[in-house]
């Protein structure tokens, strides 16, 4: 099956303000910090981004309605996700209702699903916080409303609930890609690693760790000295980095690997405090990560683009509702390319510009 070519003017997306109007308390509740207190400001240069045109003739408006619930909608990652939803709905002739999942508040997430059921929506696109949402998915199943998971998994695959498919990153492969990047950097040389995980118990934390460990098992010269968590939070990323640099003085630590993009200020701190020998590998590819790679204090990352995940979620909904379920990949994993200084200049960030 051919994947549609999609694109978006990402400058417009940012100006819409994924964080607009949110208080600092709300940002903290969503696990988001703009920049850790006391860290140096980062000068970010955004490349010219040519808007691409969504291929194909838009489907006529069908009258079908899609309910969309995203657990952490206020997180900046979802700015281009929202644009992908809009472009996908336009391309495939849907109306849709986008709801915030309350920063992963399970009661809010289940309430969203129940509202979609009560209002008779034709299909639900769900970005869940975790497996606690499965009873809500079962309610949708019992009401005859199909569910597709996008960007995060809970009920696919599951013996408990029926989910049509999952569209998004293969988080196990994501972890493998980070380990492959580590191997690109160190080759046959030994590497002592500080491994920084995201939110404990979530599918990204569990599955990225699994993939990372799988590849590391092939290279006995690589050793994880410490595993810590930062909840995908910039301030916590800086704090755990400071702790790692203290615990392992110069000559005892070679690289810090973080599962998300929140380590830019931490990498900058290391460089500015005489620890430039410690390399940093991050995850995801926003404008700040891209600039840090270009500036030389982040070695590389794995690019997870939110836009095609949302667009293809709408595409899969259209296939299902038009009797073409046999054409739906189950799951539908998106590409996860490695970004380093060799290609960062040529590859626009996935969000943040």
Coordinates of C-alpha atoms in Angstrom, one line a residue:
X1 CA 0.0 0.0 0.0
X2 CA 1.3 3.5 -0.9
X3 CA 1.7 6.0 1.9
X4 CA 0.4 9.4 1.0
X5 CA 2.9 12.3 0.7
X6 CA 2.1 14.9 3.3
X7 CA 3.5 18.2 4.5
X8 CA 2.9 21.3 6.3
X9 CA 4.3 24.8 6.9
X10 CA 5.7 24.2 10.3
X11 CA 6.3 27.9 11.0
X12 CA 2.6 28.3 11.0
X13 CA 2.1 25.4 13.3
X14 CA 4.4 26.8 16.0
X15 CA 2.7 30.2 15.8
X16 CA -0.6 28.6 16.6
X17 CA 0.9 28.0 20.0
X18 CA 0.9 24.5 21.3
X19 CA 1.7 26.1 24.6
X20 CA -0.3 29.2 24.2
X21 CA -2.3 30.2 27.3
X22 CA -1.0 27.5 29.5
X23 CA 0.2 28.4 33.0
X24 CA 3.6 27.2 34.3
X25 CA 1.7 24.8 36.6
X26 CA -0.2 23.3 33.7
X27 CA 3.1 22.9 31.8
X28 CA 4.6 21.1 34.7
X29 CA 1.6 18.8 35.0
X30 CA 2.0 17.9 31.3
X31 CA 5.7 17.1 31.9
X32 CA 6.9 20.1 29.9
X33 CA 9.5 22.7 30.7
X34 CA 10.6 25.4 28.2
X35 CA 14.1 25.7 29.6
X36 CA 15.6 24.7 32.9
X37 CA 16.1 27.7 35.2
X38 CA 19.7 28.9 35.0
X39 CA 20.5 27.3 31.7
X40 CA 21.8 29.3 28.8
X41 CA 19.4 30.3 26.1
X42 CA 19.8 28.4 22.9
X43 CA 19.9 30.4 19.6
X44 CA 17.8 28.3 17.1
X45 CA 18.0 28.9 13.4
X46 CA 15.1 27.4 11.5
X47 CA 15.7 26.4 7.9
X48 CA 13.4 27.5 5.0
X49 CA 10.7 24.9 4.9
X50 CA 8.8 24.5 1.6
X51 CA 5.2 23.4 2.2
X52 CA 4.5 20.2 0.4
X53 CA 1.1 19.5 -1.1
X54 CA -1.0 16.5 0.1
X55 CA -1.3 14.3 -2.9
X56 CA -4.6 13.0 -4.3
X57 CA -8.0 14.6 -4.8
X58 CA -9.7 15.3 -1.5
X59 CA -12.6 13.1 -0.8
X60 CA -16.0 14.8 -0.6
X61 CA -17.2 15.5 2.9
X62 CA -18.8 12.2 4.0
X63 CA -20.6 13.3 7.1
X64 CA -18.6 10.8 9.0
X65 CA -17.3 12.0 12.3
X66 CA -14.0 11.0 14.0
X67 CA -13.4 11.4 17.7
X68 CA -9.8 12.1 18.6
X69 CA -8.4 11.9 22.2
X70 CA -4.7 12.7 22.8
X71 CA -3.5 12.1 26.4
X72 CA -0.9 14.8 26.4
X73 CA -2.1 17.2 23.8
X74 CA -0.4 20.3 25.3
X75 CA 3.1 18.8 24.8
X76 CA 4.9 20.6 21.9
X77 CA 5.4 17.4 20.0
X78 CA 1.7 17.4 19.2
X79 CA 1.7 20.7 17.3
X80 CA 2.4 19.1 14.0
X81 CA 0.3 16.1 15.0
X82 CA -2.7 18.4 15.1
X83 CA -1.8 19.7 11.7
X84 CA -1.6 16.1 10.4
X85 CA -5.1 15.5 11.8
X86 CA -6.4 18.6 10.0
X87 CA -4.8 17.8 6.7
X88 CA -5.9 14.1 7.0
X89 CA -9.5 15.0 7.8
X90 CA -9.5 17.4 4.8
X91 CA -8.0 14.8 2.5
X92 CA -10.4 12.0 3.5
X93 CA -13.6 14.0 4.0
X94 CA -14.1 13.7 7.7
X95 CA -15.3 16.0 10.5
X96 CA -13.4 15.5 13.7
X97 CA -13.5 16.4 17.3
X98 CA -10.1 16.7 19.0
X99 CA -10.0 16.4 22.8
X100 CA -7.2 16.7 25.3
X101 CA -6.7 13.7 27.6
X102 CA -6.0 16.0 30.6
X103 CA -2.3 15.4 30.6
X104 CA -2.7 11.6 31.0
X105 CA -5.6 11.9 33.5
X106 CA -7.3 8.5 33.0
X107 CA -10.7 9.7 34.1
X108 CA -10.6 12.5 31.4
X109 CA -9.4 10.0 28.7
X110 CA -12.2 7.5 29.5
X111 CA -14.7 10.4 29.6
X112 CA -13.6 11.5 26.1
X113 CA -14.2 8.0 24.8
X114 CA -17.6 7.8 26.5
X115 CA -18.6 11.2 25.0
X116 CA -17.7 9.9 21.6
X117 CA -19.8 6.8 22.1
X118 CA -22.8 8.8 23.4
X119 CA -22.6 11.2 20.4
X120 CA -22.5 8.3 18.0
X121 CA -19.1 9.0 16.4
X122 CA -18.1 6.7 13.5
X123 CA -14.6 5.9 14.7
X124 CA -12.2 6.9 17.5
X125 CA -8.5 7.8 17.0
X126 CA -6.9 7.3 20.4
X127 CA -3.5 8.4 21.7
X128 CA -3.6 6.8 25.2
X129 CA -1.5 7.4 28.2
X130 CA -1.4 3.7 29.0
X131 CA -3.3 0.4 29.4
X132 CA -5.7 2.0 31.9
X133 CA -7.7 3.1 28.9
X134 CA -8.6 -0.5 27.9
X135 CA -11.9 -0.5 29.7
X136 CA -12.9 2.6 27.6
X137 CA -11.8 0.8 24.4
X138 CA -14.0 -2.1 25.4
X139 CA -16.9 0.2 25.9
X140 CA -16.4 1.5 22.3
X141 CA -16.2 -2.1 21.1
X142 CA -19.5 -2.9 22.7
X143 CA -21.0 0.2 21.1
X144 CA -19.8 -0.9 17.7
X145 CA -17.4 2.0 17.3
X146 CA -14.0 1.1 15.9
X147 CA -10.8 2.3 17.6
X148 CA -7.4 3.1 16.0
X149 CA -4.4 3.9 18.2
X150 CA -2.0 6.6 17.0
X151 CA 1.4 7.5 18.4
X152 CA 1.0 5.4 21.6
X153 CA -0.2 1.9 22.2
X154 CA -2.5 0.4 24.9
X155 CA -5.0 -2.0 23.4
X156 CA -3.1 -3.1 20.2
X157 CA -2.4 -5.9 20.3
X158 CA -4.5 -7.1 23.2
X159 CA -6.6 -10.1 24.1
X160 CA -8.9 -7.7 26.1
X161 CA -9.9 -5.1 23.6
X162 CA -10.3 -4.9 19.8
X163 CA -8.2 -2.1 18.2
X164 CA -8.1 -1.9 14.4
X165 CA -4.4 -1.0 14.2
X166 CA -1.7 1.1 15.6
X167 CA -0.1 4.0 13.6
X168 CA 3.1 5.4 14.9
X169 CA 6.7 4.6 15.9
X170 CA 7.8 1.1 16.7
X171 CA 9.3 2.0 20.1
X172 CA 11.4 -1.2 20.2
X173 CA 12.9 -0.2 16.8
X174 CA 13.4 3.3 18.2
X175 CA 15.6 1.9 21.0
X176 CA 17.5 -0.2 18.5
X177 CA 18.1 2.9 16.3
X178 CA 19.6 4.7 19.3
X179 CA 21.9 1.8 20.0
X180 CA 22.9 1.7 16.3
X181 CA 23.7 5.4 16.6
X182 CA 25.9 4.6 19.6
X183 CA 27.7 2.0 17.5
X184 CA 28.2 4.5 14.7
X185 CA 29.9 6.8 17.2
X186 CA 32.1 4.3 19.1
X187 CA 32.5 1.3 16.7
X188 CA 34.8 -1.2 18.3
X189 CA 35.9 1.2 21.0
X190 CA 34.5 0.7 24.6
X191 CA 31.8 3.0 25.7
X192 CA 30.6 3.7 29.2
X193 CA 26.9 4.7 29.2
X194 CA 24.6 6.7 31.3
X195 CA 21.1 5.6 30.2
X196 CA 18.3 8.1 30.9
X197 CA 14.7 6.7 30.5
X198 CA 11.5 8.6 30.2
X199 CA 8.3 8.1 32.2
X200 CA 8.5 4.7 34.0
X201 CA 5.9 2.2 32.9
X202 CA 4.9 3.9 29.7
X203 CA 5.2 2.1 26.4
X204 CA 8.0 4.4 25.1
X205 CA 10.1 3.8 28.2
X206 CA 9.6 0.0 28.3
X207 CA 9.9 -0.7 24.6
X208 CA 12.8 1.7 23.8
X209 CA 14.7 0.2 26.6
X210 CA 14.0 -3.3 25.2
X211 CA 15.3 -2.4 21.8
X212 CA 18.3 -0.6 23.1
X213 CA 19.3 -3.6 25.3
X214 CA 18.8 -6.0 22.3
X215 CA 21.3 -4.2 20.2
X216 CA 23.7 -3.5 23.1
X217 CA 23.9 -7.3 23.7
X218 CA 25.7 -7.6 20.4
X219 CA 28.5 -5.3 21.6
X220 CA 30.1 -6.4 24.9
X221 CA 32.5 -3.4 24.8
X222 CA 29.5 -1.2 25.7
X223 CA 28.6 -1.0 29.4
X224 CA 25.6 0.8 31.0
X225 CA 27.0 2.3 34.2
X226 CA 23.8 3.8 35.5
X227 CA 20.1 3.8 34.5
X228 CA 18.0 6.8 35.7
X229 CA 14.7 8.5 34.7
X230 CA 13.8 12.0 33.8
X231 CA 10.1 11.7 33.0
X232 CA 10.8 13.3 29.5
X233 CA 11.3 16.6 31.4
X234 CA 14.0 19.1 30.6
X235 CA 14.7 20.2 34.2
X236 CA 14.9 16.7 35.4
X237 CA 17.1 15.8 32.4
X238 CA 19.5 18.6 33.5
X239 CA 19.4 17.4 37.1
X240 CA 20.2 13.7 36.3
X241 CA 22.9 14.8 34.0
X242 CA 24.6 16.9 36.7
X243 CA 24.3 13.9 39.0
X244 CA 25.9 11.5 36.4
X245 CA 28.7 13.9 35.7
X246 CA 29.4 14.1 39.5
X247 CA 29.2 10.4 40.0
X248 CA 31.4 9.6 37.1
X249 CA 34.3 12.2 36.8
X250 CA 36.2 12.9 33.6
X251 CA 37.5 9.6 32.1
X252 CA 34.8 7.4 33.6
X253 CA 31.8 8.3 31.4
X254 CA 31.7 8.4 27.6
X255 CA 28.1 9.0 26.6
X256 CA 24.6 9.8 27.9
X257 CA 21.7 8.4 26.0
X258 CA 18.2 9.9 26.6
X259 CA 15.0 8.4 25.3
X260 CA 13.5 11.8 24.4
X261 CA 14.5 15.3 23.2
X262 CA 14.6 16.9 26.6
X263 CA 18.4 16.7 27.0
X264 CA 19.5 19.8 25.0
X265 CA 20.1 22.0 28.0
X266 CA 21.9 19.1 29.7
X267 CA 24.2 18.6 26.8
X268 CA 24.9 22.3 26.7
X269 CA 25.7 22.3 30.4
X270 CA 28.2 19.4 30.0
X271 CA 30.0 21.3 27.2
X272 CA 30.1 24.6 29.2
X273 CA 31.4 22.9 32.3
X274 CA 34.4 21.1 31.0
X275 CA 32.8 17.8 30.2
X276 CA 32.8 18.0 26.4
X277 CA 34.2 14.5 26.2
X278 CA 30.8 13.1 27.1
X279 CA 28.7 12.6 24.0
X280 CA 24.9 12.9 24.0
X281 CA 22.4 10.9 22.1
X282 CA 18.8 12.1 22.3
X283 CA 15.4 11.0 20.9
X284 CA 13.1 12.9 18.5
X285 CA 14.0 15.8 16.3
X286 CA 12.6 19.2 17.2
X287 CA 14.2 22.5 16.3
X288 CA 16.3 22.6 19.5
X289 CA 17.7 19.1 19.0
X290 CA 18.5 19.9 15.4
X291 CA 20.4 23.1 16.4
X292 CA 22.3 21.3 19.1
X293 CA 23.4 18.7 16.6
X294 CA 24.5 21.4 14.2
X295 CA 26.3 23.3 17.0
X296 CA 28.1 20.1 18.0
X297 CA 27.1 19.3 21.5
X298 CA 24.5 16.6 20.7
X299 CA 25.9 13.7 18.6
X300 CA 22.6 12.6 17.1
X301 CA 19.0 11.5 17.5
X302 CA 16.2 9.4 16.1
X303 CA 13.6 11.3 14.1
X304 CA 10.0 10.5 15.1
X305 CA 7.8 12.8 13.0
X306 CA 4.3 13.4 14.5
X307 CA 2.7 14.7 11.3
X308 CA 2.5 11.5 9.2
X309 CA 1.3 9.5 12.3
X310 CA -1.8 11.7 12.6
X311 CA -2.3 12.0 8.8
X312 CA -2.0 8.2 8.3
X313 CA -4.4 7.7 11.3
X314 CA -7.0 9.5 9.3
X315 CA -6.1 7.5 6.2
X316 CA -6.5 4.2 8.1
X317 CA -9.9 5.5 9.4
X318 CA -11.0 6.1 5.8
X319 CA -9.9 2.7 4.7
X320 CA -11.7 1.0 7.5
X321 CA -14.9 3.0 7.1
X322 CA -14.9 2.4 3.4
X323 CA -14.7 -1.4 3.6
X324 CA -11.0 -1.6 2.8
X325 CA -9.7 -3.1 6.1
X326 CA -7.6 -5.6 4.2
X327 CA -5.4 -2.7 3.0
X328 CA -4.6 -1.6 6.6
X329 CA -1.2 -2.6 7.9
X330 CA -1.4 -4.0 11.4
X331 CA 0.5 -2.3 12.9
X332 CA 1.5 0.6 10.6
X333 CA 5.0 1.6 11.8
X334 CA 6.5 4.9 10.6
X335 CA 10.1 5.5 9.6
X336 CA 12.6 6.3 12.3
X337 CA 15.7 7.7 10.6
X338 CA 18.9 8.6 12.4
X339 CA 20.0 12.3 12.4
X340 CA 23.6 13.3 12.9
X341 CA 25.8 16.3 11.9
X342 CA 26.1 14.6 8.5
X343 CA 22.4 15.2 7.6
X344 CA 20.9 17.7 10.1
X345 CA 21.4 20.7 7.9
X346 CA 19.5 19.0 5.1
X347 CA 16.6 17.6 7.2
X348 CA 14.1 20.1 8.7
X349 CA 13.0 19.5 12.3
X350 CA 9.8 17.6 12.8
X351 CA 8.4 20.4 15.0
X352 CA 9.4 23.6 16.7
X353 CA 9.8 25.9 13.6

